[in-house]
Coordinates of C-alpha atoms in Angstrom, one line a residue:
M1 CA 61.4 66.6 78.2
E2 CA 59.6 69.2 80.3
I3 CA 59.8 72.8 79.1
R4 CA 61.1 74.1 82.5
K5 CA 64.2 72.0 82.2
L6 CA 65.1 73.4 78.9
F7 CA 64.1 77.0 79.2
L8 CA 64.0 79.9 81.6
T9 CA 60.9 82.1 81.3
K10 CA 61.4 85.8 81.2
K11 CA 58.8 88.4 80.5
S12 CA 59.5 91.1 77.9
E13 CA 57.5 93.3 75.7
I14 CA 58.0 92.9 72.0
P15 CA 56.7 95.7 69.7
E16 CA 53.8 94.7 67.6
S17 CA 53.9 94.9 63.9
G18 CA 51.1 95.3 61.4
I19 CA 49.1 92.2 60.3
S20 CA 48.2 91.8 56.7
P21 CA 44.6 90.7 55.6
S22 CA 46.0 87.3 54.5
E23 CA 47.5 86.8 58.0
E24 CA 44.2 87.7 59.6
K25 CA 42.4 85.2 57.4
E26 CA 45.0 82.5 58.2
D27 CA 44.7 83.3 61.9
L28 CA 40.9 82.9 61.7
E29 CA 41.2 79.5 60.0
I30 CA 43.6 78.4 62.7
R31 CA 41.3 79.5 65.4
I32 CA 38.4 77.5 63.8
T33 CA 40.7 74.5 63.5
Y34 CA 41.5 74.7 67.2
Y35 CA 37.8 75.0 68.0
Q36 CA 37.0 71.9 65.9
S37 CA 40.0 70.1 67.3
G38 CA 38.7 70.7 70.9
Y39 CA 35.2 69.8 69.9
G40 CA 36.3 66.5 68.3
A41 CA 38.7 65.5 71.1
A42 CA 35.9 66.0 73.7
L43 CA 33.6 63.7 71.8
K44 CA 36.2 61.0 71.6
A45 CA 37.1 61.3 75.3
M46 CA 33.5 61.8 76.4
G47 CA 34.6 65.1 78.0
G48 CA 36.9 63.5 80.6
P49 CA 38.8 66.0 82.6
I50 CA 42.0 63.9 82.6
N51 CA 41.9 63.7 78.8
F52 CA 41.3 67.5 78.7
R53 CA 44.5 68.1 80.7
A54 CA 46.5 65.9 78.3
C55 CA 44.9 67.7 75.3
L56 CA 45.8 71.1 76.7
E57 CA 49.4 70.0 77.1
N58 CA 49.5 68.8 73.6
V59 CA 48.0 72.1 72.3
Y60 CA 50.7 74.0 74.2
E61 CA 53.5 71.8 72.9
S62 CA 52.2 72.1 69.4
F63 CA 52.0 75.9 69.6
E64 CA 55.4 76.1 71.2
Q65 CA 56.9 74.1 68.4
Q66 CA 55.1 76.2 65.9
C67 CA 56.6 79.3 67.4
R68 CA 60.1 77.8 67.2
D69 CA 59.6 76.8 63.5
Q70 CA 58.5 80.3 62.4
E71 CA 61.9 81.6 61.7
T72 CA 60.8 84.7 59.9
Q73 CA 58.5 85.8 62.7
Q74 CA 61.2 84.8 65.3
A75 CA 63.8 86.9 63.5
R76 CA 61.4 89.8 63.4
L77 CA 60.6 89.5 67.1
K78 CA 64.2 89.1 68.1
Q79 CA 65.5 92.0 66.1
P80 CA 65.1 94.5 69.0
Y81 CA 67.3 92.2 71.1
I82 CA 69.9 91.9 68.4
D83 CA 70.0 95.7 68.0
E84 CA 70.3 96.1 71.7
R85 CA 73.1 93.5 71.9
T86 CA 75.0 95.4 69.1
R87 CA 74.7 98.6 71.1
K88 CA 75.8 96.9 74.3
Q89 CA 78.8 95.3 72.5
S90 CA 79.8 98.8 71.2
E91 CA 79.4 100.2 74.7
L92 CA 81.5 97.4 76.1
K93 CA 84.2 98.0 73.6
N94 CA 84.3 101.7 74.5
T95 CA 84.4 100.9 78.2
E96 CA 87.3 98.5 77.7
T97 CA 89.1 101.1 75.7
A98 CA 88.6 103.7 78.5
I99 CA 89.9 101.1 81.0
S100 CA 93.0 100.6 78.9
I101 CA 93.6 104.4 78.7
F102 CA 93.2 104.9 82.4
E103 CA 95.4 101.9 83.1
E104 CA 98.2 103.5 81.0
K105 CA 97.7 106.8 82.9
K106 CA 97.8 104.9 86.3
Q107 CA 101.0 103.1 85.2
G108 CA 102.6 106.5 84.2
L109 CA 101.7 108.0 87.6
V110 CA 103.1 104.9 89.4
E111 CA 106.4 105.4 87.5
Q112 CA 106.5 109.1 88.4
I113 CA 105.8 108.3 92.1
N114 CA 108.6 105.7 92.1
Q115 CA 111.0 108.1 90.3
A116 CA 110.2 110.9 92.8
R117 CA 110.8 108.6 95.8
N118 CA 114.1 107.4 94.3
E119 CA 115.1 111.1 93.8
I120 CA 114.2 111.8 97.5
E121 CA 116.7 109.1 98.5
D122 CA 119.4 109.9 95.9
V123 CA 119.4 113.7 96.4
K124 CA 120.9 113.2 99.8
H125 CA 124.0 111.6 98.2
H126 CA 124.1 113.3 94.8
P127 CA 122.5 116.8 95.2
E128 CA 124.3 118.3 92.2
K129 CA 122.6 115.7 90.0
Y130 CA 119.3 117.4 90.6
G131 CA 120.5 121.0 90.4
V132 CA 120.9 121.4 94.2
E133 CA 124.0 123.3 95.0
S134 CA 125.6 121.6 98.0
S135 CA 129.0 120.5 99.2
K136 CA 129.9 116.8 99.2
R137 CA 129.3 116.3 102.9
P138 CA 127.1 119.2 104.1
K139 CA 126.2 117.5 107.3
A140 CA 129.8 117.0 108.5
Q141 CA 130.8 120.5 107.7
F142 CA 127.7 121.9 109.3
Y143 CA 128.2 120.1 112.6
I144 CA 131.9 120.8 112.7
G145 CA 131.2 124.5 112.2
L146 CA 128.5 124.4 114.9
L147 CA 130.9 122.6 117.2
L148 CA 133.5 125.4 116.8
L149 CA 130.9 128.2 116.8
I150 CA 129.6 127.5 120.3
P151 CA 132.8 127.8 122.3
I152 CA 133.9 130.9 120.2
T153 CA 130.6 132.5 121.0
L154 CA 131.0 131.8 124.7
Y155 CA 134.5 133.3 124.5
L156 CA 133.2 136.5 122.9
F157 CA 130.6 136.8 125.5
V158 CA 133.1 136.4 128.3
F159 CA 135.7 138.7 126.6
Y160 CA 133.2 141.6 125.8
I161 CA 131.5 141.3 129.2
S162 CA 134.9 141.6 130.9
A163 CA 136.3 144.3 128.5
T164 CA 133.2 146.4 128.7
Y165 CA 133.1 146.3 132.4
S166 CA 136.8 147.2 132.5
A167 CA 136.3 150.1 130.1
F168 CA 133.2 151.6 131.7
F169 CA 133.1 150.7 135.4
K170 CA 136.2 149.1 136.7
D171 CA 138.8 150.9 138.9
F172 CA 142.2 149.3 138.3
S173 CA 144.3 148.3 141.3
N174 CA 147.1 146.8 139.2
D175 CA 148.4 147.0 135.7
S176 CA 147.9 143.4 134.8
L177 CA 146.8 143.0 131.2
T178 CA 145.1 139.7 132.1
A179 CA 143.0 141.5 134.7
A180 CA 142.1 144.1 132.1
I181 CA 141.0 141.6 129.5
F182 CA 139.4 139.1 131.8
D183 CA 137.8 139.8 135.1
A184 CA 136.1 136.7 136.6
Q185 CA 133.9 139.0 138.7
A186 CA 132.9 141.4 135.9
F187 CA 129.3 140.4 135.6
S188 CA 128.6 139.9 139.4
N189 CA 130.4 143.3 140.2
A190 CA 128.3 145.0 137.5
M191 CA 125.1 143.6 139.0
K192 CA 126.2 144.8 142.4
A193 CA 126.6 148.3 141.0
G194 CA 123.1 148.2 139.6
W195 CA 120.8 146.1 137.4
L196 CA 121.1 148.5 134.5
E197 CA 124.9 148.1 134.6
G198 CA 124.4 144.3 134.6
V199 CA 122.0 144.4 131.6
L200 CA 124.4 146.7 129.7
I201 CA 127.4 144.4 130.4
F202 CA 125.5 141.3 129.4
T203 CA 123.9 142.6 126.2
I204 CA 126.9 144.3 124.6
P205 CA 128.3 141.0 123.2
S206 CA 125.0 140.6 121.4
V207 CA 125.7 143.8 119.5
F208 CA 128.9 142.3 118.1
L209 CA 127.2 139.0 117.2
G210 CA 124.4 141.0 115.6
L211 CA 126.9 142.8 113.4
G212 CA 128.4 139.5 112.4
Y213 CA 124.9 138.2 111.4
I214 CA 124.3 141.4 109.4
I215 CA 127.6 140.9 107.6
H216 CA 126.7 137.3 106.8
M217 CA 123.4 138.3 105.3
M218 CA 125.0 141.1 103.3
Q219 CA 127.3 138.6 101.6
K220 CA 124.3 137.2 99.8
G221 CA 123.8 140.5 98.1
K222 CA 125.7 141.8 95.1
G223 CA 126.9 145.2 94.0
V224 CA 129.3 148.0 95.0
K225 CA 126.9 149.4 97.6
N226 CA 126.7 146.1 99.3
V227 CA 130.5 145.8 99.5
I228 CA 130.8 149.4 100.9
R229 CA 128.2 148.6 103.6
M230 CA 130.2 145.4 104.6
I231 CA 133.5 147.4 104.8
A232 CA 131.7 150.1 106.9
L233 CA 130.5 147.4 109.3
F234 CA 133.9 145.9 109.7
I235 CA 135.4 149.4 110.3
T236 CA 132.7 150.1 112.8
T237 CA 133.4 146.9 114.7
F238 CA 137.1 147.5 114.6
L239 CA 136.7 151.1 115.9
F240 CA 134.4 149.9 118.7
D241 CA 137.0 147.3 119.7
G242 CA 139.6 150.1 119.4
L243 CA 137.7 152.4 121.7
L244 CA 137.4 149.6 124.3
A245 CA 141.1 148.9 124.1
Y246 CA 141.9 152.7 124.2
Q247 CA 139.8 153.1 127.3
I248 CA 141.3 150.1 129.1
E249 CA 144.8 151.1 128.2
K250 CA 144.1 154.6 129.3
K251 CA 143.0 153.4 132.7
I252 CA 146.2 151.3 133.0
Y253 CA 148.3 154.2 131.9
E254 CA 146.6 156.6 134.4
F255 CA 147.2 154.0 137.1
N256 CA 151.0 153.7 136.3
K257 CA 151.8 157.4 135.3
T258 CA 154.3 159.6 137.1
P259 CA 154.4 163.3 137.5
D260 CA 156.7 163.4 134.5
S261 CA 154.3 161.4 132.3
V262 CA 152.8 163.2 129.3
P263 CA 149.0 163.2 129.0
Y264 CA 147.6 160.0 127.5
N265 CA 146.7 160.2 123.8
L266 CA 146.1 158.1 120.7
Q267 CA 149.8 158.2 119.7
I268 CA 150.7 156.7 123.0
A269 CA 148.0 154.0 122.7
L270 CA 149.1 153.0 119.3
G271 CA 152.6 152.5 120.6
E272 CA 151.5 150.2 123.4
A273 CA 151.6 146.4 122.8
E274 CA 148.8 145.9 125.3
F275 CA 146.5 148.1 123.2
W276 CA 146.9 145.9 120.2
M277 CA 146.7 142.7 122.3
I278 CA 143.3 143.8 123.5
I279 CA 142.1 144.6 120.0
F280 CA 143.3 141.3 118.6
A281 CA 141.9 139.3 121.6
G282 CA 138.5 140.8 120.6
F283 CA 138.4 141.8 117.0
V284 CA 140.5 139.0 115.5
V285 CA 138.5 136.4 117.4
Y286 CA 135.3 138.2 116.2
I287 CA 136.5 137.9 112.6
I288 CA 137.2 134.2 113.2
W289 CA 133.7 133.8 114.7
G290 CA 132.2 135.6 111.7
L291 CA 134.0 133.3 109.2
V292 CA 133.0 130.1 111.1
F293 CA 129.4 131.5 111.4
D294 CA 129.3 132.2 107.7
I295 CA 130.5 128.7 106.8
T296 CA 128.1 127.1 109.2
M297 CA 125.2 129.0 107.9
K298 CA 126.1 128.2 104.3
E299 CA 126.2 124.5 105.1
H300 CA 122.9 124.9 106.9
E301 CA 121.5 126.5 103.8
N302 CA 122.8 123.6 101.8
L303 CA 121.0 121.3 104.1
D304 CA 117.9 123.4 103.7
K305 CA 118.2 123.2 99.9
I306 CA 118.2 119.4 100.1
R307 CA 115.3 119.5 102.6
G308 CA 113.5 121.9 100.4
Y309 CA 114.0 119.7 97.4
I310 CA 112.8 116.7 99.4
K311 CA 109.8 118.6 100.7
T312 CA 108.9 119.6 97.1
K313 CA 109.2 116.0 96.0
L314 CA 107.1 114.8 98.9
E315 CA 104.3 117.2 97.9
E316 CA 104.6 116.0 94.3
V317 CA 104.3 112.4 95.5
K318 CA 101.2 113.3 97.5
S319 CA 99.6 115.0 94.5
L320 CA 100.5 112.1 92.3
E321 CA 99.0 109.7 94.8
V322 CA 95.7 111.6 94.9
S323 CA 95.6 111.5 91.1
K324 CA 96.4 107.8 91.0
N325 CA 93.7 107.0 93.6
E326 CA 91.2 109.0 91.5
I327 CA 92.1 107.0 88.4
V328 CA 92.0 103.7 90.3
A329 CA 88.5 104.6 91.5
E330 CA 87.5 105.5 87.9
I331 CA 88.9 102.1 86.7
E332 CA 86.9 100.3 89.3
Q333 CA 83.7 102.0 88.2
L334 CA 84.5 101.2 84.6
R335 CA 85.2 97.6 85.4
K336 CA 81.9 97.3 87.3
K337 CA 80.2 98.9 84.3
A338 CA 81.9 96.4 81.9
V339 CA 80.8 93.5 84.1
E340 CA 77.2 94.8 84.0
I341 CA 77.3 95.3 80.2
S342 CA 78.8 91.8 79.7
G343 CA 76.0 90.4 81.9
K344 CA 73.4 92.2 79.8
I345 CA 75.0 91.0 76.6
T346 CA 74.9 87.4 77.9
E347 CA 71.3 87.9 78.8
L348 CA 70.4 89.3 75.4
Q349 CA 72.3 86.5 73.7
A350 CA 70.3 83.9 75.7
T351 CA 67.2 85.6 74.5
I352 CA 68.4 85.5 70.9
D353 CA 69.3 81.9 71.2
G354 CA 65.9 81.1 72.6
F355 CA 62.5 81.9 71.1
V356 CA 59.7 84.4 71.5
F357 CA 56.3 82.9 72.6
N358 CA 53.2 84.9 71.4
I359 CA 51.1 84.9 74.6
R360 CA 48.0 86.7 73.1
Q361 CA 47.9 84.3 70.1
Y362 CA 48.2 81.3 72.3
L363 CA 45.5 82.5 74.7
L364 CA 43.2 82.9 71.7
Y365 CA 43.9 79.4 70.5
H366 CA 43.6 78.0 74.0
A367 CA 40.2 79.7 74.4
Q368 CA 39.1 78.3 71.1
Y369 CA 40.1 74.8 72.0
K370 CA 38.5 75.1 75.4
E371 CA 35.3 76.5 73.8
G372 CA 35.1 73.6 71.4
W373 CA 35.6 71.1 74.2
F374 CA 33.0 72.7 76.4
Q375 CA 30.6 73.0 73.5
A376 CA 30.9 69.3 72.8
V377 CA 30.3 68.4 76.5
S378 CA 27.3 70.7 76.7
S379 CA 25.5 69.7 73.5
E380 CA 26.8 66.4 72.1
I381 CA 27.6 64.1 75.0
A382 CA 24.6 62.5 76.8
L383 CA 25.1 63.3 80.5
S384 CA 23.0 64.3 83.4
Q385 CA 22.8 67.9 84.2
Q386 CA 24.7 67.4 87.4
R387 CA 27.4 65.3 85.8
Q388 CA 27.7 67.7 83.0
T389 CA 28.1 70.6 85.4
E390 CA 30.8 68.7 87.4
I391 CA 32.8 67.9 84.3
L392 CA 32.7 71.5 83.0
E393 CA 33.8 72.8 86.4
Q394 CA 36.6 70.3 86.6
C395 CA 37.7 71.2 83.0
E396 CA 37.6 74.9 83.9
N397 CA 39.8 74.3 86.9
I398 CA 42.2 72.2 84.8
A399 CA 42.3 75.0 82.2
Q400 CA 43.2 77.6 84.9
E401 CA 45.8 75.3 86.4
H402 CA 47.3 74.9 83.0
L403 CA 47.6 78.6 82.4
Q404 CA 49.0 79.2 85.9
K405 CA 51.6 76.5 85.4
L406 CA 52.8 78.4 82.3
N407 CA 52.6 81.7 84.1
L408 CA 50.0 83.0 81.6
V409 CA 47.4 84.3 83.9
N410 CA 46.7 88.1 83.9
Q411 CA 49.6 88.7 81.5
T412 CA 49.9 92.4 80.4
V413 CA 52.5 91.7 77.7
Q414 CA 51.9 90.3 74.2
N415 CA 55.0 88.1 74.0
M416 CA 57.1 86.0 76.4
V417 CA 60.8 85.4 75.9
Y418 CA 62.1 82.0 76.5
S419 CA 65.8 82.3 77.0
K420 CA 68.0 79.3 76.7
I421 CA 69.9 78.2 79.8
S422 CA 73.6 77.9 79.0

């Protein structure tokens, strides 16, 4: 069977080792034997080029078999490959261990990501489970509060615009309480009087709403000072409403007074039902607005707590995804490395299962055999000079073709590795 069908040739350098004197003597005897063998074969074949080709093939087959049979030398030449295989096997084991560790880390991150995503969904329904203070149905209470807050706010704007206009600018032509509290033309009449009057009338309700907002914010604080401030704000709001009611009631009283009427004072105002109706139409509704506003804001804060928790978890998921992708990339690199190492181990094993061919030694024996053949053709076989020259040239060409076929021309390495094809 041809060599090429059984083996794949690969070049590789094998470190040389020292040669003992006995080995040198043995090598010299072998070289002489090859010379004599070539010399004798040429005489028998009369130097025929065809026979020379067959003889060279036999020399190669014989040397190859000799290389295979030299177990001690083969073991010595293969030792670097065995050592390299051991190192690669250790490296492969370490790589596989690293892959296993990273796989566990990746699985842990996947579990954390899934848990965080489940918490994002569950916190909307069970916020207290995750330490988020929230009512059972924060959305419903928030929207109900907002639905009530809007019309109450509009009422306060209308009331305070009308009451402020009545207190500061209006001249009463009747004593109707309804006309005092609500004047449909209050804003337009104020604008007719001047744009500053219009701005004043329009912005005064914002003062009361601002006070309500401040009271709400103060409720978040703790301490006696904070309570005193809140009480002071309520008293201030009440007094402001009282002044409006006093001024409106005074105008009504002045409109209805007779020559026998006493001058208008606080005692008279406190005794009038209309005075208290104006206060309660403003201040009590203002208190209701403040309570509704406070409840609505608290429910909005509850929603914000849930949104804040969800936002934190989404950022956590994003960070975990980045870490997971980094680990996945690392695993891919390690797997590629493991494949490369496995390929190298397979390659080394094929070398170990094959044999190492000593190129330099074979070229020496080949040269000795050719020299013996050429010597016999030149000196022992009776041929004409022209025929002798032709035979020698043909044999030289055959020798070069033989070496080229075996890829042994201009070799720079001492040994050639023949790896078995699996």
